[in-house]
mmCIF file of C-alpha atoms in Angstrom:
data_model
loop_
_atom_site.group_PDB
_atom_site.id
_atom_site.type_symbol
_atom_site.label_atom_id
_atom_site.label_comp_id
_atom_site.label_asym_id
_atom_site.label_seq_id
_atom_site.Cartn_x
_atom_site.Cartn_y
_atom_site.Cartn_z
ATOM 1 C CA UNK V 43 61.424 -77.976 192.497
ATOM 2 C CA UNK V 44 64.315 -78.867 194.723
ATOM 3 C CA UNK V 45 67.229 -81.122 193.403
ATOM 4 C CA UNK V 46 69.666 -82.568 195.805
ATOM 5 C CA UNK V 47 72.769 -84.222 195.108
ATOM 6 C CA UNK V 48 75.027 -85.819 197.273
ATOM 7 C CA UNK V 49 78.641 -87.489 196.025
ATOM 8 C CA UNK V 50 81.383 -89.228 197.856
ATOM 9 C CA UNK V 51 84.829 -87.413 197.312
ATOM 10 C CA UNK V 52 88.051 -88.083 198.381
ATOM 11 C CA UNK V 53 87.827 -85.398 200.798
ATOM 12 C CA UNK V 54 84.418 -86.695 202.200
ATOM 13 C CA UNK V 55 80.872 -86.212 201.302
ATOM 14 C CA UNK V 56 79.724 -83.304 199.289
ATOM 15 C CA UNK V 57 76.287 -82.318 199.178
ATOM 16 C CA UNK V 58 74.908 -79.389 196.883
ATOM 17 C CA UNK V 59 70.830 -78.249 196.959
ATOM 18 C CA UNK V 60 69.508 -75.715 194.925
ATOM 19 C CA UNK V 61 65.942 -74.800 194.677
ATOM 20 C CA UNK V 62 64.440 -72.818 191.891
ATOM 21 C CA UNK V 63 60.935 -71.054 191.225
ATOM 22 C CA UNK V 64 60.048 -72.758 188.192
ATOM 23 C CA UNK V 65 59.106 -76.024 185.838
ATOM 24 C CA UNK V 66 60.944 -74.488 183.489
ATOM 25 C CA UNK V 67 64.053 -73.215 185.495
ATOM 26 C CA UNK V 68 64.240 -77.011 187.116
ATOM 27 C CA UNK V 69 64.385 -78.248 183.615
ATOM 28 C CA UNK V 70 67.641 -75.854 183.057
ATOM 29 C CA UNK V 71 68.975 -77.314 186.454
ATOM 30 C CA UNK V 72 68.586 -80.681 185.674
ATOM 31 C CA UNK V 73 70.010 -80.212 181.848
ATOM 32 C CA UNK V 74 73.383 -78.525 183.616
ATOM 33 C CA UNK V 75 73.795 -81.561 186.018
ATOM 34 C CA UNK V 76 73.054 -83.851 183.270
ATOM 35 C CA UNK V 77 75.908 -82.284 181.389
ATOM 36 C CA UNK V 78 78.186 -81.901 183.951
ATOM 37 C CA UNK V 79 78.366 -85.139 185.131
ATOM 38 C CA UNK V 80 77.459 -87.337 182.495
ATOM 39 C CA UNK V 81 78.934 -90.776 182.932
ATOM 40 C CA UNK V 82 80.336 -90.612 186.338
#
């Protein structure tokens, strides 16, 4: 599972990837992103 984000910030673009082994571990990733940037 591979999750990509890219964001606009005032500095420019930002773009973050991070793969993991896992179902299980993507399911952690993707909970920690939720949380982190709920509601932006």
């Amino acid at each position: 599972m591979t999750l990509d984000r890219l964001e606009q910030a005032p500095e420019g673009s930002g773009y973050e990837r991070e793969t993991v082994p896992t179902r299980e571990d993507a399911l952690a990733v993707a909970a920690r992103q939720r949380a982190a940037h709920d509601g932006e």
